[in-house]
CSV table of C-alpha atoms in Angstrom, one decimal:
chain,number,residue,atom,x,y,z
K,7,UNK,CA,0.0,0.0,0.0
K,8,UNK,CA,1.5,3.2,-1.0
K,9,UNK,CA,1.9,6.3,1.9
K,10,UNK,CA,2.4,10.4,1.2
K,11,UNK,CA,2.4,12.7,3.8
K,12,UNK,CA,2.5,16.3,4.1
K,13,UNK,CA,3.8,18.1,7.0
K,14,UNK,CA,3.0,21.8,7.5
K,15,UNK,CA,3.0,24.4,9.8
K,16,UNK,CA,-0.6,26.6,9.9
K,17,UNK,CA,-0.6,30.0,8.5
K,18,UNK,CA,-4.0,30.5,10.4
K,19,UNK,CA,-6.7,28.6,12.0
K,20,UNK,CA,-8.5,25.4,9.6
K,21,UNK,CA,-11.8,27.3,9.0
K,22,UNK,CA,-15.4,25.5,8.2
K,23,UNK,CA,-15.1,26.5,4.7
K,24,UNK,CA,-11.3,24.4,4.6
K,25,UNK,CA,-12.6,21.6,6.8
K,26,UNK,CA,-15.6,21.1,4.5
K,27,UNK,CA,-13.6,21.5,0.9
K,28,UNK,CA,-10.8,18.8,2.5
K,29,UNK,CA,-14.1,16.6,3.6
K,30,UNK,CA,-15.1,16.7,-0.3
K,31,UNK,CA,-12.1,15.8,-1.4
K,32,UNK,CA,-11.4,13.0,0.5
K,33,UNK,CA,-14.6,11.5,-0.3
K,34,UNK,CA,-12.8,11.3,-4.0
K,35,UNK,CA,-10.1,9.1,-3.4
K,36,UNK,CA,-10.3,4.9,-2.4
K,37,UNK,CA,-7.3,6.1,0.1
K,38,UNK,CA,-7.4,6.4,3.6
K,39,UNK,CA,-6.8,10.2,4.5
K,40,UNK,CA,-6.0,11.7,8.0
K,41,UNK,CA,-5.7,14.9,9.3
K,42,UNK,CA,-3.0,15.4,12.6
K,43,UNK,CA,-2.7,18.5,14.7
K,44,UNK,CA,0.8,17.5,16.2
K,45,UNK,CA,1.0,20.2,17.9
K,46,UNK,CA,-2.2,19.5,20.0
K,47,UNK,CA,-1.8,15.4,19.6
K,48,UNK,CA,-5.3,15.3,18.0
K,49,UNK,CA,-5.8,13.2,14.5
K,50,UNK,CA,-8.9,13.3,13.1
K,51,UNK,CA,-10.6,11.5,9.8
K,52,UNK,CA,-10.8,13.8,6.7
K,53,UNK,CA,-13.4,12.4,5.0
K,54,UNK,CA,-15.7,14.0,8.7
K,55,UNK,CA,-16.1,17.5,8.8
K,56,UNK,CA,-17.1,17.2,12.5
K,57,UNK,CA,-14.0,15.4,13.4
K,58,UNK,CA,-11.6,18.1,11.5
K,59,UNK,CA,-13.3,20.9,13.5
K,60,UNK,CA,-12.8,19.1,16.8
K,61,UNK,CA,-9.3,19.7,15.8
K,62,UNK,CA,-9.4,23.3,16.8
K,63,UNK,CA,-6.4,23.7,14.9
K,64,UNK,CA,-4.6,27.6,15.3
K,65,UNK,CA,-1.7,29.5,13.4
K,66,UNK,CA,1.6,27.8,13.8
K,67,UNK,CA,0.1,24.7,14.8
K,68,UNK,CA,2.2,21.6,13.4
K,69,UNK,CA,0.3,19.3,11.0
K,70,UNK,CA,0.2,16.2,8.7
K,71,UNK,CA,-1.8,14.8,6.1
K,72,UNK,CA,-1.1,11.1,6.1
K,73,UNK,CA,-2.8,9.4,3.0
K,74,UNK,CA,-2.5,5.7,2.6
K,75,UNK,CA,-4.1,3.9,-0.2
K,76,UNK,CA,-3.8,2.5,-3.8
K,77,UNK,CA,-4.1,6.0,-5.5
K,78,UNK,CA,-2.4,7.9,-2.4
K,79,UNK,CA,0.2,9.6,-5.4
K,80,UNK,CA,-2.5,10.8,-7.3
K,81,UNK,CA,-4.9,12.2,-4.0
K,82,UNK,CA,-0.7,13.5,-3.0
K,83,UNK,CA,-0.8,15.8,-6.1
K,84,UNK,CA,-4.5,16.8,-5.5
K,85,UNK,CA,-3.6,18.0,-1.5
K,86,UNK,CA,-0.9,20.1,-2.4
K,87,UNK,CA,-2.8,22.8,-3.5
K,88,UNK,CA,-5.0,22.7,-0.1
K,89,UNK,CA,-2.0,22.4,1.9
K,90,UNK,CA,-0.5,25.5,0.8
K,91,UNK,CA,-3.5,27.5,1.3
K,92,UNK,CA,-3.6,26.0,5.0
K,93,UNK,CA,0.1,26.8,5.5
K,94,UNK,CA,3.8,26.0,4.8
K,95,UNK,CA,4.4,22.3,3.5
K,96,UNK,CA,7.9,21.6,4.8
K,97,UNK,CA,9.9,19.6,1.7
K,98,UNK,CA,12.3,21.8,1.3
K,99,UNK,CA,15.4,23.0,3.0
K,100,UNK,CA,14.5,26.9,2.7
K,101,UNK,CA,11.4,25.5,5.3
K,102,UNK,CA,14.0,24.4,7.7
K,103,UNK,CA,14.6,28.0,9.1
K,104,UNK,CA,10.7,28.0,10.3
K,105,UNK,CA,10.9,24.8,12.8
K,106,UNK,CA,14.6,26.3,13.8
K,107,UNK,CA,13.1,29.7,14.7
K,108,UNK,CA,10.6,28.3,17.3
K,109,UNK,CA,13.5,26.3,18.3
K,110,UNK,CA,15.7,29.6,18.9
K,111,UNK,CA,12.7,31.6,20.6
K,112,UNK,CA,11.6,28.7,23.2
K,113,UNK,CA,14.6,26.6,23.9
K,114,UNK,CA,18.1,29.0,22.6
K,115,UNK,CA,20.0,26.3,24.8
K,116,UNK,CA,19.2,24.1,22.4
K,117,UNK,CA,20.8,23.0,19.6
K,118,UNK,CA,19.2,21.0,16.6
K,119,UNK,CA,19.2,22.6,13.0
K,120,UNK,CA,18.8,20.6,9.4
K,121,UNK,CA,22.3,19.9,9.0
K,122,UNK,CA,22.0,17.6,12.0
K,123,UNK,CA,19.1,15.4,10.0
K,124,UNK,CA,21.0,12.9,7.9
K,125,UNK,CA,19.7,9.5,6.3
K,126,UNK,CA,21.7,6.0,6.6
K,127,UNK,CA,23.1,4.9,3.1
K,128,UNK,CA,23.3,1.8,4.0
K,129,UNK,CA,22.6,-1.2,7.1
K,130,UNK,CA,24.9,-0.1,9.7
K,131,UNK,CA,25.8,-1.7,13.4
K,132,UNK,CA,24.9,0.3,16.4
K,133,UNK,CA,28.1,1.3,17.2
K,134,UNK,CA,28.9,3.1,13.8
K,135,UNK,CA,25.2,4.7,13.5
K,136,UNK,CA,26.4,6.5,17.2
K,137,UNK,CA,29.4,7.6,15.5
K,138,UNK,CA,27.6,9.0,12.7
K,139,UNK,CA,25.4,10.9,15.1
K,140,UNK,CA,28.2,12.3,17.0
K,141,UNK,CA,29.6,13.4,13.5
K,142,UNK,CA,26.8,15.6,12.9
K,143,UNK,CA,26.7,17.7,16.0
K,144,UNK,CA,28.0,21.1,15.6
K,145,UNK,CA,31.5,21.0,16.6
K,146,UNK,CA,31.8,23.8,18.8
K,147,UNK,CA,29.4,21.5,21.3
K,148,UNK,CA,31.6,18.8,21.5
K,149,UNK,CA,34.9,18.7,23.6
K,150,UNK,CA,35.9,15.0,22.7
K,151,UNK,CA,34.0,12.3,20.5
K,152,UNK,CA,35.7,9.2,21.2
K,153,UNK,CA,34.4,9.5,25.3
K,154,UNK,CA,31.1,10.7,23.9
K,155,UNK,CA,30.5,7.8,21.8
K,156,UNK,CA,32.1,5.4,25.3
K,157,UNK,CA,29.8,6.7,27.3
K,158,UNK,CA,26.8,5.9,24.5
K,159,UNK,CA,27.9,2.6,23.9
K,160,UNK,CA,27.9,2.2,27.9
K,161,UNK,CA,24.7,3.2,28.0
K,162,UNK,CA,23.8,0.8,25.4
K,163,UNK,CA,25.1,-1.7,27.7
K,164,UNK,CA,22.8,-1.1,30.2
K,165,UNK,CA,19.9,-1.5,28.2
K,166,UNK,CA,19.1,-0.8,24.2
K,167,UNK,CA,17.6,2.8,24.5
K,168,UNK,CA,14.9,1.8,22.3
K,169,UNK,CA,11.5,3.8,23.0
K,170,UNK,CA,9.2,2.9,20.9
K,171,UNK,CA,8.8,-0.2,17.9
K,172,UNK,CA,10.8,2.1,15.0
K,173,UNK,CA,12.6,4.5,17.4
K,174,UNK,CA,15.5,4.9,19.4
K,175,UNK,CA,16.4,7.4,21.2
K,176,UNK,CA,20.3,7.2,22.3
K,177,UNK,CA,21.4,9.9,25.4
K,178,UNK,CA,24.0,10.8,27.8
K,179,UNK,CA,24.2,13.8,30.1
K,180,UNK,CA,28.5,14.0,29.7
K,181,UNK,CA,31.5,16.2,30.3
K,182,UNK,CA,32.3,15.8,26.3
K,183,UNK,CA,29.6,18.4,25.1
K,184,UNK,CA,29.5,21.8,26.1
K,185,UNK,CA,25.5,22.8,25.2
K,186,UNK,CA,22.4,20.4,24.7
K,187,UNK,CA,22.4,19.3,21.5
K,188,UNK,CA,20.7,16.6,19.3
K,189,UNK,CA,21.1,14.6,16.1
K,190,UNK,CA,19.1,12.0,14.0
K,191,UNK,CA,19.5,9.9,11.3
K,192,UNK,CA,16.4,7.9,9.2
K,193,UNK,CA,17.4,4.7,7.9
K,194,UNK,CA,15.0,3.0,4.9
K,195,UNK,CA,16.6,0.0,6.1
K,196,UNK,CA,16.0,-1.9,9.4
K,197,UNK,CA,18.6,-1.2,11.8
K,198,UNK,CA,19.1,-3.4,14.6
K,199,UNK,CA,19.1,-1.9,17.9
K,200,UNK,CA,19.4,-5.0,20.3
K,201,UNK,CA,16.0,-5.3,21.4
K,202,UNK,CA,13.1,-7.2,22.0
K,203,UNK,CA,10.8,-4.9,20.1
K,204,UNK,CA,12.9,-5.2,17.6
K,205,UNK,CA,14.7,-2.9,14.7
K,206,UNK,CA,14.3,0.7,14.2
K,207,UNK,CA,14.5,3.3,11.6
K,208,UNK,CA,14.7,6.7,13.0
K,209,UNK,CA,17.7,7.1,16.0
K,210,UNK,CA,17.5,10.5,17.8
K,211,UNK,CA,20.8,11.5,20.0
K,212,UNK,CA,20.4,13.5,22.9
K,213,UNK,CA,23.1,14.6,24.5
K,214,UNK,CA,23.8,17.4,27.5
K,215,UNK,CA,26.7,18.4,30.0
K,216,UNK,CA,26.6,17.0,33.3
K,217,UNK,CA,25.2,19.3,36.2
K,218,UNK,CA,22.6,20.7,33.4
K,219,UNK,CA,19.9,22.5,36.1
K,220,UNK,CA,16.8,21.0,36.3
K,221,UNK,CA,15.1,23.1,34.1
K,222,UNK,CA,17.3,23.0,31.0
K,223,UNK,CA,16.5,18.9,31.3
K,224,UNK,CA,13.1,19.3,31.1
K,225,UNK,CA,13.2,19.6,27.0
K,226,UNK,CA,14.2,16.2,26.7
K,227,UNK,CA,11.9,14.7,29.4
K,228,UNK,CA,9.0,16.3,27.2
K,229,UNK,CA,11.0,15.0,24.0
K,230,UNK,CA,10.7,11.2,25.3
K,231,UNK,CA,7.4,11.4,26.6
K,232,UNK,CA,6.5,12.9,23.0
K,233,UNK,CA,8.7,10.4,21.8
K,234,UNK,CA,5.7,7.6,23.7
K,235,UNK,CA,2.6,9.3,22.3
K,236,UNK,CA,0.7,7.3,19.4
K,237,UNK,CA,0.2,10.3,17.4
K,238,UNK,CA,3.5,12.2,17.4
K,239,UNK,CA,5.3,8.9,16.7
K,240,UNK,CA,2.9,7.5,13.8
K,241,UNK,CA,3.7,11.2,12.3
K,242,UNK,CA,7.4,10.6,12.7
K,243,UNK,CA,7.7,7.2,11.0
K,244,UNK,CA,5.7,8.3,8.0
K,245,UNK,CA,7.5,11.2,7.6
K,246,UNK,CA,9.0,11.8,4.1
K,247,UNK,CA,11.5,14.3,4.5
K,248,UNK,CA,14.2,15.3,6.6
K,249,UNK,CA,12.5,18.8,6.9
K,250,UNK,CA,9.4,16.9,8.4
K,251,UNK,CA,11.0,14.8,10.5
K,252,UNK,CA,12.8,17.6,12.2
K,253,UNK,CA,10.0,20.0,12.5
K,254,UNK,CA,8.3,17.1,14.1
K,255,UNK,CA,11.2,16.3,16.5
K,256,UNK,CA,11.2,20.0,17.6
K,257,UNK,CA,7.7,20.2,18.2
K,258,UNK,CA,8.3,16.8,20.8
K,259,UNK,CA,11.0,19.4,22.7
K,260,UNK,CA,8.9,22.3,22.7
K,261,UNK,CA,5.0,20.9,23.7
């Protein structure tokens, strides 16, 4: 079964007259269409006008369109032109700076732009998928990678940091980084990550210095307990772009 997505942020508030014209048109295709405010952890049926208004959806809200179905390409091409009207579809890198900015205004500490999204070529093990993350983090943060990527593989020891089927999420708190600071990498190919609910295909890194204060931690608290919700998660693994998947990682840090 084929699967398109379109992730946006809202330019304003989904109105009766959008709900009802995205209800019609959903009612045209055989695929299954879905409408997620991420931002608000709501997902609602397109094809029920009701349901899309119970979204309460506001400007700079985060949203998807999943669509799953046998003519999902064509209904793809058909939601574009809604989408746009709705907001900014984020497929391109010139969208990146939109997701970065609510970044800069809410958490500054906290450092996760575009270049830090990167894709896996190719199956990797878990040690060299950590070194890959380490690579991408700015290197101003990081005072020494080879005890960064110790102390991940330590941590790995313990137990496979695994938080949902699809998704791990690899972290530290460590002397070798200098500022908060994530990476991720999206792998088309299962990787294995040494657990029982088996392989995964996106691996976020969170790192942070030792002795952060309490506050500056609580980012990533909300960023793994985002990381658990149905919603958020079934928006991540369908995402299609790198631009998508770290809007939606950002939005996990921020709400």
């Amino acid at each position: 079964m084929l699967s398109r997505e379109i992730t946006l942020y809202c330019r304003h508030g989904l109105s009766i007259n959008q709900a009802r014209q995205l209800s019609r048109m959903a009612g045209l295709f055989k695929s299954h269409i879905q409408l997620s405010n991420l931002s608000r952890r709501q997902t609602a049926e397109a094809s029920s006008l009701l349901a899309l208004l119970t979204l309460a959806t506001q400007p700079g809200d985060l949203c998807q369109l999943l669509i799953e179905g046998l003519d999902a390409e064509l209904a793809h091409m058909a939601f574009n032109c809604w989408c746009v009207e709705l907001g900014k579809p984020l497929g391109r890198s010139t969208t990146a700076h939109l997701a970065e900015q609510r970044l800069a205004t809410h958490q500054p500490d906290y450092h996760f732009a575009l270049p830090q999204v990167a894709s896996l070529s190719a199956p990797h093990a878990k040690a060299q998928v950590l070194a890959q993350l380490i690579d991408l983090l700015p290197e101003s943060l990081v005072k020494e990678s080879p005890g960064l990527h110790s102390e991940l593989m330590a941590r790995e020891q313990v137990s496979a940091t695994i938080i949902r089927a699809g998704i791990a999420m690899p972290h530290v708190l460590s002397a070798a980084v200098r500022q908060p600071a994530l990476a991720m990498l999206h792998s088309t190919e299962p990787v294995d990550w040494g657990s029982s609910l088996g392989a995964v295909h996106n691996i976020i890194l969170l790192c942070a210095p030792r002795q952060l204060p309490p506050a500056q931690l609580r980012p990533l608290t909300r960023l793994a307990r985002a990381m658990m919700d149905e919603i958020l998660t079934h928006a991540l693994l369908h995402a299609s772009t790198h631009q998508a998947r770290h809007a939606i990682v950002i939005e996990g840090l921020l709400s």
